[in-house]
Coordinates of C-alpha atoms in Angstrom, one line a residue:
X18 CA 27.1 6.7 8.1
X19 CA 26.1 3.0 8.2
X20 CA 22.4 2.6 7.5
X21 CA 21.9 -1.2 7.5
X22 CA 20.1 -0.8 10.8
X23 CA 16.9 -0.2 8.7
X24 CA 14.4 -2.8 10.0
X25 CA 12.9 -4.8 7.1
X26 CA 10.6 -6.9 9.4
X27 CA 9.2 -4.5 12.1
X28 CA 6.9 -6.3 14.6
X29 CA 4.3 -5.2 17.2
X30 CA 4.9 -7.3 20.3
X31 CA 1.7 -8.4 22.1
X32 CA 1.8 -9.6 25.7
X33 CA -0.5 -11.9 27.5
X34 CA -1.9 -13.9 24.6
X35 CA 0.9 -16.3 23.9
X36 CA -1.3 -19.3 24.4
X37 CA -3.8 -18.1 21.8
X38 CA -1.4 -18.3 18.8
X39 CA -0.2 -21.4 17.0
X40 CA 2.4 -22.3 14.5
X41 CA 2.3 -25.1 12.0
X42 CA -0.6 -27.2 10.7
X43 CA -0.4 -29.8 13.5
X44 CA -0.8 -27.2 16.3
X45 CA -3.5 -25.4 14.3
X46 CA -5.5 -28.6 13.7
X47 CA -5.2 -29.5 17.4
X48 CA -6.5 -26.0 18.4
X49 CA -9.5 -26.2 16.1
X50 CA -10.1 -29.9 17.1
X51 CA -10.4 -28.8 20.7
X52 CA -13.4 -26.6 19.8
X53 CA -15.2 -29.5 17.9
X54 CA -17.5 -31.4 20.2
X55 CA -17.4 -35.1 19.5
X56 CA -20.6 -36.7 18.4
X57 CA -22.3 -33.3 17.8
X58 CA -23.1 -31.6 14.6
X59 CA -20.6 -28.7 14.2
X60 CA -20.1 -26.6 11.1
X61 CA -16.6 -25.3 10.7
X62 CA -16.4 -22.5 8.1
X63 CA -13.0 -21.5 6.7
X64 CA -13.6 -18.4 4.6
X65 CA -10.6 -17.3 2.5
X66 CA -9.1 -14.3 0.8
X67 CA -8.5 -15.1 -2.9
X68 CA -5.1 -16.7 -3.4
X69 CA -5.1 -18.9 -0.3
X70 CA -3.9 -22.4 -1.4
X71 CA -6.9 -24.6 -1.2
X72 CA -4.9 -27.8 -1.8
X73 CA -2.7 -27.2 1.2
X74 CA -5.8 -26.3 3.3
X75 CA -7.5 -29.6 2.3
X76 CA -4.4 -31.8 2.8
X77 CA -2.9 -30.3 5.9
X78 CA -5.9 -29.2 7.9
X79 CA -9.3 -30.5 6.7
X80 CA -8.1 -34.1 6.2
X81 CA -6.8 -34.1 9.7
X82 CA -10.2 -33.1 11.1
X83 CA -11.9 -36.1 9.3
X84 CA -15.2 -34.3 8.5
X85 CA -18.3 -36.1 7.6
X86 CA -18.8 -33.5 4.8
X87 CA -16.4 -31.0 3.2
X88 CA -17.6 -28.5 0.7
X89 CA -15.4 -26.2 -1.4
X90 CA -17.4 -22.9 -1.9
X91 CA -16.0 -22.8 -5.5
X92 CA -18.7 -25.3 -6.4
X93 CA -21.3 -22.5 -6.2
X94 CA -19.2 -19.9 -7.9
X95 CA -20.4 -18.5 -11.3
X96 CA -18.5 -19.8 -14.4
X97 CA -15.5 -18.0 -15.6
X98 CA -17.4 -16.7 -18.6
X99 CA -20.3 -15.6 -16.5
X100 CA -17.9 -13.7 -14.2
X101 CA -16.1 -12.1 -17.1
X102 CA -19.4 -10.9 -18.6
X103 CA -20.5 -9.5 -15.2
X104 CA -17.2 -7.7 -14.7
X105 CA -16.5 -6.5 -18.3
X106 CA -17.4 -2.9 -17.6
X107 CA -15.0 -2.9 -14.6
X108 CA -12.2 -4.8 -16.4
X109 CA -12.2 -2.6 -19.5
X110 CA -9.9 -3.3 -22.4
X111 CA -7.1 -1.2 -21.0
X112 CA -4.0 -3.1 -19.8
X113 CA -3.5 -1.1 -16.6
X114 CA -6.7 0.8 -15.6
X115 CA -10.1 -0.6 -14.8
X116 CA -13.1 0.9 -12.9
X117 CA -13.5 0.4 -9.2
X118 CA -16.0 -2.3 -8.3
X119 CA -19.0 -1.8 -6.1
X120 CA -20.0 -5.5 -6.3
X121 CA -20.9 -7.6 -3.4
X122 CA -19.4 -11.1 -3.2
X123 CA -22.8 -12.9 -3.3
X124 CA -23.2 -11.6 -6.9
X125 CA -20.4 -13.9 -8.0
X126 CA -22.2 -17.0 -6.9
X127 CA -25.1 -19.0 -8.3
X128 CA -28.1 -18.8 -6.0
X129 CA -29.3 -22.3 -6.9
X130 CA -25.9 -23.8 -6.2
X131 CA -25.6 -21.9 -2.9
X132 CA -29.0 -23.3 -1.9
X133 CA -28.0 -26.8 -2.9
X134 CA -24.9 -26.6 -0.7
X135 CA -26.9 -25.2 2.1
X136 CA -29.3 -28.2 1.9
X137 CA -26.4 -30.6 2.0
X138 CA -25.2 -28.9 5.2
X139 CA -28.6 -29.0 6.8
X140 CA -29.0 -32.7 6.0
X141 CA -25.5 -33.8 7.2
X142 CA -24.4 -34.7 10.7
X143 CA -21.1 -34.7 12.5
X144 CA -18.3 -32.4 11.6
X145 CA -19.0 -30.4 8.5
X146 CA -16.3 -28.2 6.9
X147 CA -17.0 -25.4 4.3
X148 CA -13.9 -23.7 2.9
X149 CA -12.7 -21.4 0.3
X150 CA -13.5 -17.8 -0.7
X151 CA -17.1 -17.1 0.1
X152 CA -17.6 -20.1 2.3
X153 CA -19.6 -18.1 4.8
X154 CA -22.2 -17.5 2.1
X155 CA -23.1 -21.2 2.5
X156 CA -23.0 -21.2 6.3
X157 CA -21.9 -18.6 8.8
X158 CA -20.2 -21.3 10.8
X159 CA -20.5 -22.5 14.3
X160 CA -16.8 -22.0 14.3
X161 CA -15.4 -19.4 11.9
X162 CA -11.8 -19.3 10.7
X163 CA -10.7 -16.6 8.3
X164 CA -7.7 -17.5 6.2
X165 CA -6.0 -14.2 5.2
X166 CA -3.2 -13.4 2.7
X167 CA -1.1 -10.3 2.1
X168 CA -1.4 -8.5 -1.2
X169 CA 2.3 -8.4 -1.7
X170 CA 2.3 -12.2 -1.5
X171 CA -0.6 -12.4 -3.9
X172 CA 1.5 -10.4 -6.4
X173 CA 4.4 -12.8 -6.0
X174 CA 2.1 -15.7 -6.7
X175 CA 0.9 -13.9 -9.8
X176 CA 4.4 -13.3 -11.0
X177 CA 5.5 -16.9 -10.4
X178 CA 2.6 -18.1 -12.5
X179 CA 1.3 -20.1 -9.6
X180 CA -2.1 -18.5 -9.7
X181 CA -4.4 -16.4 -11.8
X182 CA -7.3 -14.3 -10.6
X183 CA -10.1 -15.7 -8.6
X184 CA -12.5 -17.6 -10.8
X185 CA -10.3 -17.2 -13.9
X186 CA -7.9 -19.6 -15.5
X187 CA -5.5 -16.8 -16.5
X188 CA -2.2 -17.8 -14.9
X189 CA -0.4 -16.9 -18.2
X190 CA -2.2 -13.6 -18.8
X191 CA -0.2 -10.4 -18.8
X192 CA 0.8 -9.6 -15.1
X193 CA -0.5 -6.1 -15.4
X194 CA -4.0 -7.3 -16.4
X195 CA -4.1 -9.8 -13.5
X196 CA -3.0 -7.1 -11.1
X197 CA -5.6 -4.7 -12.5
X198 CA -8.4 -7.3 -11.9
X199 CA -7.2 -7.8 -8.4
X200 CA -6.8 -4.1 -7.6
X201 CA -10.1 -2.9 -9.1
X202 CA -12.4 -5.8 -8.3
X203 CA -11.2 -8.7 -6.2
X204 CA -9.5 -6.8 -3.4
X205 CA -12.4 -4.3 -3.1
X206 CA -15.1 -7.1 -3.0
X207 CA -13.2 -9.3 -0.6
X208 CA -12.3 -6.5 1.7
X209 CA -16.0 -5.7 2.0
X210 CA -16.8 -9.4 2.6
X211 CA -14.1 -10.1 5.1
X212 CA -14.5 -7.0 7.3
X213 CA -17.7 -8.2 9.2
X214 CA -16.2 -11.7 9.3
X215 CA -13.0 -10.6 11.0
X216 CA -15.1 -8.8 13.6
X217 CA -16.6 -12.2 14.7
X218 CA -14.0 -14.8 13.6
X219 CA -12.9 -17.3 16.2
X220 CA -9.5 -17.6 14.5
X221 CA -7.4 -15.8 11.9
X222 CA -5.2 -18.1 9.8
X223 CA -2.0 -16.6 8.3
X224 CA -1.4 -18.4 5.0
X225 CA 1.4 -16.3 3.6
X226 CA 4.2 -18.9 3.8
X227 CA 3.7 -22.3 2.1
X228 CA 3.4 -25.2 4.6
X229 CA 4.3 -22.8 7.5
X230 CA 0.9 -21.3 8.6
X231 CA 0.2 -19.5 11.8
X232 CA -3.1 -18.9 13.6
X233 CA -4.3 -16.6 16.3
X234 CA -7.6 -16.4 18.1
X235 CA -10.1 -13.7 17.3
X236 CA -9.8 -12.3 20.8
X237 CA -6.0 -12.0 20.6
X238 CA -6.2 -10.5 17.1
X239 CA -8.5 -7.7 18.2
X240 CA -6.4 -7.0 21.3
X241 CA -3.4 -6.7 19.1
X242 CA -5.1 -4.3 16.7
X243 CA -6.4 -2.2 19.5
X244 CA -2.9 -2.0 20.9
X245 CA -1.6 -0.9 17.5
X246 CA -3.9 2.1 17.5
X247 CA -2.4 3.3 20.8
X248 CA 1.3 3.3 19.9
X249 CA 3.7 4.1 17.1
X250 CA 4.2 1.3 14.6
X251 CA 5.7 0.4 11.2
X252 CA 4.3 -1.7 8.4
X253 CA 6.5 -4.2 6.6
X254 CA 8.3 -2.5 3.7
X255 CA 8.7 -4.3 0.4
X256 CA 11.2 -3.7 -2.4
X257 CA 10.9 -4.2 -6.1
X258 CA 13.3 -3.8 -9.0
X259 CA 12.4 -1.7 -12.0
X260 CA 13.7 -0.7 -15.4
X261 CA 14.9 2.6 -14.0
X262 CA 15.9 1.3 -10.5
X263 CA 19.1 2.3 -8.6
X264 CA 21.6 1.0 -6.2
X265 CA 21.2 3.2 -3.1
X266 CA 18.7 1.1 -1.2
X267 CA 20.5 -2.1 -2.0
X268 CA 23.5 -0.8 -0.1
X269 CA 21.9 1.2 2.7
X270 CA 19.2 -1.3 3.5
X271 CA 21.3 -4.4 3.1
X272 CA 19.1 -5.9 0.3
X273 CA 19.8 -8.9 -1.9
X274 CA 22.9 -8.0 -3.9
X275 CA 22.0 -10.4 -6.7
X276 CA 19.1 -8.3 -7.8
X277 CA 19.9 -5.9 -10.7
X278 CA 18.5 -2.9 -8.8
X279 CA 15.7 -1.7 -6.5
X280 CA 13.4 0.9 -8.0
X281 CA 10.7 1.1 -5.3
X282 CA 10.3 0.6 -1.6
X283 CA 6.7 0.8 -0.4
X284 CA 7.4 1.8 3.2
X285 CA 4.0 3.0 4.2
X286 CA 1.2 1.9 1.9
X287 CA -1.2 0.1 4.3
X288 CA -3.5 -1.0 1.4
X289 CA -0.5 -3.1 0.1
X290 CA 1.8 -3.6 3.1
X291 CA 1.7 -6.3 5.8
X292 CA 1.6 -5.9 9.6
X293 CA 3.6 -8.3 11.8
X294 CA 2.1 -9.2 15.2
X295 CA 4.4 -11.1 17.6
X296 CA 2.7 -13.4 20.2
X297 CA 5.6 -15.1 22.0
X298 CA 7.2 -17.5 19.6
X299 CA 4.5 -17.0 16.9
X300 CA 4.5 -14.3 14.4
X301 CA 1.3 -13.5 12.6
X302 CA 1.4 -11.6 9.3
X303 CA -1.8 -9.9 8.2
X304 CA -2.6 -7.2 5.6
X305 CA -2.2 -3.9 7.4
X306 CA -5.4 -3.0 5.7
X307 CA -7.1 -5.2 8.3
X308 CA -6.2 -2.6 10.9
X309 CA -7.7 0.2 8.7
X310 CA -10.9 -1.8 8.1
X311 CA -11.5 -2.8 11.7
X312 CA -10.3 0.2 13.7
X313 CA -10.4 3.2 11.4
X314 CA -11.5 5.8 13.9
X315 CA -8.8 5.5 16.6
X316 CA -6.2 5.0 13.8
X317 CA -7.2 7.8 11.4
X318 CA -9.1 10.1 13.8
X319 CA -12.7 11.3 13.5
X320 CA -12.2 13.9 10.9
X321 CA -10.1 11.8 8.6
X322 CA -12.4 8.8 8.9
X323 CA -15.4 11.0 8.2
X324 CA -13.7 12.3 5.0
X325 CA -12.1 9.1 3.7
X326 CA -13.9 6.2 5.4
X327 CA -11.9 3.1 6.1
X328 CA -9.0 4.1 3.8
X329 CA -5.5 5.2 4.8
X330 CA -5.0 8.4 2.7
X331 CA -1.3 9.1 3.2
X332 CA 1.4 7.1 1.4
X333 CA 5.2 7.2 1.9
X334 CA 7.4 5.3 -0.5
X335 CA 10.9 5.4 -2.0
X336 CA 12.0 5.9 -5.6
X337 CA 15.7 5.1 -6.1
X338 CA 17.5 6.3 -9.3
X339 CA 21.0 6.5 -7.9
X340 CA 23.0 4.5 -10.3
X341 CA 19.7 4.1 -12.3
X342 CA 17.7 6.1 -14.9
X343 CA 15.0 8.7 -15.1
X344 CA 11.5 7.7 -14.0
X345 CA 8.9 7.8 -16.7
X346 CA 7.7 11.3 -17.6
X347 CA 4.2 11.3 -16.2
X348 CA 1.1 13.1 -14.9
X349 CA -1.6 12.2 -12.4
X350 CA -5.3 12.7 -13.1
X351 CA -7.4 15.6 -11.8
X352 CA -9.9 14.8 -9.1
X353 CA -12.9 14.9 -11.4
X354 CA -11.2 12.8 -14.0
X355 CA -10.3 10.0 -11.5
X356 CA -13.8 10.1 -10.1
X357 CA -15.6 10.0 -13.5
X358 CA -13.4 7.5 -15.3
X359 CA -12.2 5.1 -12.5
X360 CA -14.6 5.4 -9.6
X361 CA -11.9 6.6 -7.2
X362 CA -12.8 9.2 -4.5
X363 CA -9.6 11.3 -4.7
X364 CA -6.5 11.6 -6.8
X365 CA -2.8 11.1 -6.4
X366 CA -1.4 14.4 -5.4
X367 CA 2.2 14.0 -4.3
X368 CA 5.6 15.4 -3.6
X369 CA 9.3 14.4 -3.9
X370 CA 11.5 14.9 -0.8
X371 CA 15.2 14.2 -1.6
X372 CA 16.8 11.9 0.9
X373 CA 20.0 11.9 -1.2
X374 CA 21.1 13.3 -4.6
X375 CA 24.2 12.8 -6.7
X376 CA 25.8 15.9 -8.3
X377 CA 23.9 16.9 -11.3
X378 CA 20.6 15.3 -10.2
X379 CA 17.5 16.9 -11.5
X380 CA 13.7 16.9 -11.2
X381 CA 11.5 17.4 -14.2
X382 CA 8.5 19.6 -13.2
X383 CA 6.0 21.5 -15.2
X384 CA 6.1 22.8 -18.8
X385 CA 8.2 25.6 -20.0
X386 CA 6.6 29.0 -20.2
X387 CA 5.4 29.9 -23.7
X388 CA 5.3 26.4 -25.3
X389 CA 2.5 25.3 -27.6
X390 CA 0.6 22.5 -25.8
X391 CA -0.5 20.9 -29.0
X392 CA 3.1 20.9 -30.3
X393 CA 4.2 19.1 -27.1
X394 CA 1.4 16.5 -27.4
X395 CA 2.2 15.9 -31.1
X396 CA 5.9 15.4 -30.1
X397 CA 4.9 12.9 -27.4
X398 CA 2.7 11.1 -29.9
X399 CA 5.6 10.9 -32.4
X400 CA 7.8 9.5 -29.6
X401 CA 5.2 6.9 -28.6
X402 CA 5.1 5.7 -32.3
X403 CA 8.8 5.3 -32.2
X404 CA 9.5 8.0 -34.8
X405 CA 11.7 10.1 -32.5
X406 CA 12.7 10.8 -29.0
X407 CA 10.6 13.2 -27.0
X408 CA 12.2 16.7 -27.0
X409 CA 12.0 17.1 -23.2
X410 CA 14.6 20.0 -23.3
X411 CA 12.2 22.0 -25.4
X412 CA 9.0 21.5 -23.4
X413 CA 9.8 20.6 -19.8
X414 CA 11.5 22.4 -16.9
X415 CA 14.4 20.8 -15.1
X416 CA 15.3 21.9 -11.6
X417 CA 18.5 20.9 -9.7
X418 CA 17.8 18.3 -7.0
X419 CA 19.8 18.4 -3.8
X420 CA 19.6 16.5 -0.5
X421 CA 16.6 17.7 1.5
X422 CA 15.0 19.6 -1.3
X423 CA 11.2 19.3 -1.5
X424 CA 9.2 19.4 -4.8
X425 CA 5.4 19.6 -4.6
X426 CA 3.4 17.9 -7.4
X427 CA -0.3 18.5 -7.3
X428 CA -2.3 16.4 -9.8
X429 CA -2.1 17.7 -13.4
X430 CA 1.5 18.7 -13.1
X431 CA 3.9 16.9 -15.5
X432 CA 6.9 15.5 -13.7
X433 CA 9.5 12.9 -13.1
X434 CA 12.6 12.3 -11.0
X435 CA 15.8 12.2 -13.0
X436 CA 18.7 9.8 -12.5
X437 CA 20.9 10.1 -9.4
X438 CA 18.2 10.8 -6.9
X439 CA 16.8 9.0 -3.8
X440 CA 13.3 10.2 -3.4
X441 CA 10.9 9.9 -0.5
X442 CA 7.6 10.3 -2.2
X443 CA 4.9 11.7 0.0
X444 CA 1.5 11.4 -1.6
X445 CA -2.2 10.5 -1.4
X446 CA -2.9 6.8 -1.8
X447 CA -4.7 5.9 -5.1
X448 CA -1.5 4.1 -6.0
X449 CA -1.6 3.1 -9.6
X450 CA -3.0 6.2 -11.3
X451 CA 0.1 7.4 -13.1
X452 CA -0.4 8.3 -16.7
X453 CA 3.0 7.8 -18.5
X454 CA 3.5 10.3 -21.2
X455 CA 7.0 9.2 -22.3
X456 CA 9.2 6.4 -21.0
X457 CA 12.5 7.2 -22.8
X458 CA 12.0 4.4 -25.3
X459 CA 12.5 1.6 -22.8
X460 CA 11.1 -1.9 -22.5
X461 CA 10.0 -3.2 -19.1
X462 CA 11.9 -5.9 -17.2
X463 CA 9.5 -8.3 -18.8
X464 CA 10.7 -7.3 -22.3
X465 CA 7.4 -5.7 -23.2
X466 CA 6.8 -2.1 -24.0
X467 CA 5.8 -0.2 -20.9
X468 CA 2.3 1.2 -21.2
X469 CA 2.0 4.8 -22.2
X470 CA -1.4 6.6 -21.6
X471 CA -1.1 9.7 -23.6
X472 CA -4.9 9.8 -24.3
X473 CA -5.6 10.0 -20.6
X474 CA -2.6 12.3 -19.9
X475 CA -3.5 14.8 -22.5
X476 CA -6.9 15.4 -20.9
X477 CA -5.5 16.2 -17.4
X478 CA -2.3 18.2 -18.0
X479 CA -2.6 21.7 -16.4
X480 CA -0.8 23.9 -18.9
X481 CA -0.7 26.8 -16.4
X482 CA 1.9 24.9 -14.4
X483 CA 4.7 26.6 -16.4
X484 CA 8.2 27.7 -15.4
X485 CA 7.1 30.8 -13.4
X486 CA 4.2 29.1 -11.7
X487 CA 6.1 26.0 -10.7
X488 CA 9.1 28.0 -9.4
X489 CA 6.8 30.2 -7.3
X490 CA 4.6 27.5 -5.9
X491 CA 6.2 24.1 -6.0
X492 CA 10.0 24.2 -5.5
X493 CA 11.4 24.4 -2.0
X494 CA 8.8 26.5 -0.2
X495 CA 10.2 26.2 3.3
X496 CA 8.6 28.4 5.9
X497 CA 9.8 28.6 9.6
X498 CA 6.9 27.8 11.9
X499 CA 8.4 27.5 15.5
X500 CA 11.5 26.8 17.4
X501 CA 12.6 25.9 20.9
X502 CA 15.6 24.6 22.8
X503 CA 17.4 22.3 20.4
X504 CA 14.7 22.1 17.7
X505 CA 13.0 24.0 14.9
X506 CA 9.9 23.4 12.8
X507 CA 9.5 24.2 9.1
X508 CA 6.5 24.0 6.9
X509 CA 7.5 22.4 3.6
X510 CA 4.1 22.1 1.8
X511 CA 2.1 20.6 0.3
X512 CA 0.4 22.9 -2.2
X513 CA -3.0 24.3 -1.3
X514 CA -4.6 21.9 -3.9
X515 CA -3.3 19.0 -1.9
X516 CA -4.9 17.7 1.3
X517 CA -1.6 16.6 3.0
X518 CA 0.3 19.0 5.2
X519 CA 4.0 18.4 5.7
X520 CA 6.4 19.7 8.3
X521 CA 10.1 19.1 8.9
X522 CA 11.6 19.2 12.4
X523 CA 15.3 19.6 12.9
X524 CA 16.3 18.5 16.5
X525 CA 19.3 17.8 18.7
X526 CA 17.1 17.6 21.8
X527 CA 13.7 16.1 22.5
X528 CA 10.8 17.7 20.6
X529 CA 7.1 17.2 21.5
X530 CA 4.5 16.5 18.8
X531 CA 0.7 16.0 19.0
X532 CA -1.6 14.2 16.6
X533 CA -4.4 16.7 17.2
X534 CA -6.9 14.0 16.5
X535 CA -5.5 12.9 13.1
X536 CA -3.1 10.2 12.0
X537 CA 0.6 11.3 11.6
X538 CA 3.1 9.6 9.2
X539 CA 6.8 10.4 9.7
X540 CA 10.1 9.4 8.3
X541 CA 13.5 10.0 9.9
X542 CA 15.2 11.8 7.0
X543 CA 18.4 12.8 8.8
X544 CA 20.3 11.1 11.7
X545 CA 20.9 7.5 12.5
X546 CA 18.5 6.7 15.3
X547 CA 15.7 8.3 17.3
X548 CA 13.4 7.3 20.2
X549 CA 9.6 7.9 20.1
X550 CA 8.0 7.9 23.5
X551 CA 5.0 9.1 25.4
X552 CA 5.5 12.0 28.0
X553 CA 2.6 10.3 29.9
X554 CA 4.1 6.8 29.5
X555 CA 1.1 5.7 27.5
X556 CA 3.0 3.3 25.3
X557 CA 6.3 1.5 25.2
X558 CA 9.2 3.6 23.8
X559 CA 9.7 3.0 20.1
X560 CA 13.1 3.1 18.3
X561 CA 13.3 4.3 14.7
X562 CA 16.3 4.3 12.3
X563 CA 17.3 6.5 9.4
X564 CA 14.8 6.4 6.5
X565 CA 12.3 4.3 8.4
X566 CA 8.6 5.5 8.0
X567 CA 6.4 5.1 11.1
X568 CA 2.8 5.7 11.8
X569 CA 1.4 7.6 14.9
X570 CA -2.3 6.7 15.2
X571 CA -4.7 9.6 15.9
X572 CA -5.5 8.1 19.3
X573 CA -2.0 8.5 20.6
X574 CA -2.2 12.3 21.1
X575 CA 1.0 13.6 22.5
X576 CA 4.3 12.0 21.7
X577 CA 8.0 12.9 21.9
X578 CA 10.9 12.3 19.5
X579 CA 14.5 12.4 20.8
X580 CA 18.0 11.6 19.5
X581 CA 18.8 8.1 20.7
X582 CA 21.6 5.6 20.6
X583 CA 23.9 6.2 17.7
X584 CA 21.8 9.3 16.9
X585 CA 22.8 11.0 20.2
X586 CA 24.9 14.1 19.7
X587 CA 23.6 14.4 16.1
X588 CA 21.2 16.9 14.6
X589 CA 18.3 14.8 13.3
X590 CA 15.3 15.6 11.1
X591 CA 11.9 14.1 10.6
X592 CA 9.4 14.7 7.8
X593 CA 5.8 14.6 9.2
X594 CA 2.6 14.4 7.2
X595 CA -1.0 14.6 8.1
X596 CA -4.4 15.4 6.6
X597 CA -5.3 19.1 6.8
X598 CA -8.4 19.9 8.8

């Protein structure tokens, strides 16, 4: 079966606002210029997500507007050392893990310098431009532009050495430490800051591609996001190589053959992925987190929003070890541990669903019955010191892994996927909270030892997850739920300790689903093509292809999935996840 139909750049097409989107600096400058009244005092505020290229903004937009006064908000920011001292407790000395920040952006600015900038604005006349992260702290703007940037693009700029963290000259610092500072501090603080700004912004500026910006009016943006909450949609997947990565995705998804491998695909992680909005000839890329922040209730549903706030709690991603190596042997923190040590609300419970598996593929899951926990920890410590290899055969269960198997992994369970597997990982979304216990003696792609967090891991391993318990509770617990003409539904998990429910539907004819007031996330795990439509014609029919993950917002209600196109005549299957009530 040919799977290169996988859409790597899914878009949401928006009708009726084509004249409210602009491409390129010239058109953007003209659109903004049209709002500036000649001869009158007008303050244009261009607030920015950290990482937006200020030099390009100055040269390509602000210079064209010929302002009487231009102020970069950075002039009022605290010094690098002051920021470091303020954030030391959140940054920690750890290379990977920090503590989630509850700071507000104004804490990162000097009150006297803000006041000085405000006086300059008050005393000036004509066109005044204030720009940069935190610009609206100086003036709310008679015209407000918000310049946004996707988190994946921020990470590429980190990796290239183009930029360090906001307020820090650390372009050459370890990439894991820069990512940590962004994840635990910058993105939290700036998401809090930008949410009320996006609600009233006159324009959103897409700055993801150098010298190729796009802009959309605030009205058009909100129309597009509201439309997204009433229809199926996909976020933009991104792919990344890794030391253990495989070759399956490279072939099936038509990826860059020059890359050594692809380890990960983040196919539905709204906190990290982008959303593409198409307005005629103009495509706007925004962080999909913007949709979560601005319209959480119709997207997530009342109960999910009440429980998680403006956070998308379900994550689908791919782990490819076909032609690759074992994942790191790891464990995720218990809920109380992640709350007390890192300030997160909930932990990373997860599961492995096997999209594909080579003969002999295995999943490592739980400890063997009767082992001595301290002996295993001592063995792991010896392995970390380089004295020996970890004796996994002595301490850890291995289960055969076959296509369409499902392994449940509540937090506290030691686990990893072995080589030769294509895993659809269905999990909660805390994202980076993996405590590596053993990494098979490997270096990372950067040539540095991969971090092992045995001290954290030793405190959260649930030693009751032994051979018998894991077999009885976590391996292939399929339960028939319902069936009809041309379809059947099976419960596949997750474990009772996990808040995500999963169901598999096999179908050769249309099958009707319902969100029941909560967001649904699905992946087409078997079959080449399917159609998602509304029995009430409430949204445009939506085509999905093999292995694509798609989101059904809570507000959609009833929807139907049918074999379609090249999938007609096949027996297809979806995996569906939602938050248990």
